Structure formats: C-alpha cells, structure tokens
XYZ file of C-alpha atoms in Angstrom:
95
model
C 74.712 10.587 -0.806
C 73.560 11.506 2.647
C 75.956 8.998 4.211
C 78.939 10.493 2.365
C 77.905 14.000 3.370
C 77.677 12.910 7.008
C 81.058 11.207 6.766
C 82.594 14.309 5.211
C 81.106 16.550 7.923
C 82.235 14.187 10.696
C 85.757 14.085 9.278
C 85.845 17.882 9.086
C 84.663 18.177 12.704
C 87.167 15.567 13.843
C 90.014 17.428 12.139
C 88.942 20.663 13.819
C 88.772 18.978 17.225
C 92.226 17.451 16.719
C 93.694 20.843 15.816
C 92.016 22.406 18.846
C 93.335 19.660 21.134
C 96.852 20.042 19.742
C 96.671 23.796 20.326
C 95.479 23.256 23.913
C 98.285 20.779 24.572
C 100.852 23.215 23.193
C 99.514 25.979 25.434
C 99.504 23.735 28.522
C 103.054 22.554 27.812
C 104.170 26.158 27.452
C 102.503 27.045 30.762
C 104.141 24.056 32.467
C 107.571 25.123 31.221
C 107.001 28.653 32.496
C 105.866 27.329 35.896
C 108.977 25.153 36.183
C 111.214 28.116 35.319
C 109.544 30.151 38.058
C 109.925 27.286 40.543
C 113.645 27.133 39.727
C 113.993 30.885 40.308
C 112.165 30.591 43.640
C 114.371 27.677 44.688
C 117.480 29.633 43.758
C 116.287 32.669 45.729
C 115.509 30.499 48.766
C 118.975 28.968 48.533
C 120.521 32.441 48.428
C 118.491 33.465 51.471
C 119.623 30.372 53.397
C 123.233 31.179 52.503
C 122.804 34.706 53.845
C 121.225 33.380 57.055
C 124.079 30.911 57.449
C 126.617 33.678 56.992
C 124.739 35.847 59.513
C 124.791 32.992 62.016
C 128.510 32.468 61.487
C 129.222 36.153 61.992
C 127.031 36.239 65.096
C 128.796 33.180 66.487
C 132.212 34.652 65.694
C 131.320 37.974 67.300
C 130.168 36.127 70.410
C 133.482 34.250 70.487
C 135.396 37.506 70.224
C 133.427 39.039 73.068
C 133.880 36.083 75.424
C 136.629 33.823 74.059
C 137.428 32.267 77.428
C 133.832 31.232 78.024
C 134.367 28.406 75.565
C 137.379 27.068 77.388
C 136.123 27.208 80.963
C 133.741 24.269 81.085
C 132.008 21.984 78.628
C 128.740 22.983 80.281
C 129.256 26.610 79.281
C 130.035 25.582 75.720
C 126.818 23.558 75.626
C 124.822 26.598 76.716
C 126.377 28.718 73.978
C 125.662 26.052 71.372
C 122.024 25.991 72.479
C 121.796 29.748 72.048
C 123.271 29.524 68.548
C 120.900 26.673 67.683
C 117.935 28.745 68.858
C 119.066 31.690 66.745
C 119.448 29.475 63.692
C 115.931 28.084 64.225
C 114.596 31.627 64.196
C 116.367 32.311 60.886
C 115.016 29.116 59.342
C 111.387 30.181 59.878
C-alpha cells in the first residue's frame, strides 16, 4: 500500500503545483496587459507632445515670415540660412 500512498501524495502535489503555475501565469498575463496599456498611453502622450512641438515650430516659422517676408525673396542663400535656423529650433524641440 505504500506505493499507492506515494502515488496519491505525488498526484496531490502535482495538482497543487499545476494550480499554482496556472495562477502565476494568469497574474503575469494580467501584468503584461497592464504594461502594454501603459506603453500605449505613453506613446499617445509622446505623439501629442510632438504635435504640439510641430505646431510651435510652424507658428514660429510663420511669425518669422511675417516679421521679414522679403528676406525669403531676396536670395536663395538667405532662405537657406533661415531654413537652417528653423531646423536647429526643431532639433531643440525633438530632444
């Protein structure tokens, strides 16, 4: 009877371990889902921030055009300088 008792005990332990493993997997899956939701919220917030920076750059560029509209029509060299300034400003916003 000792063999049957050992088999019964082993089966009971195995069932307990399986239930514990299933519970752990459920918890880890739940955590993973929560992490992915947070990542999506972060990505959305970063996208919103980039949109705001883009809009700020556009407004800055437009205000510069209003202040010196003829500077863009004088020479291509002048236009290149202005584009470099705008590019530098956009790099600052992207940091």
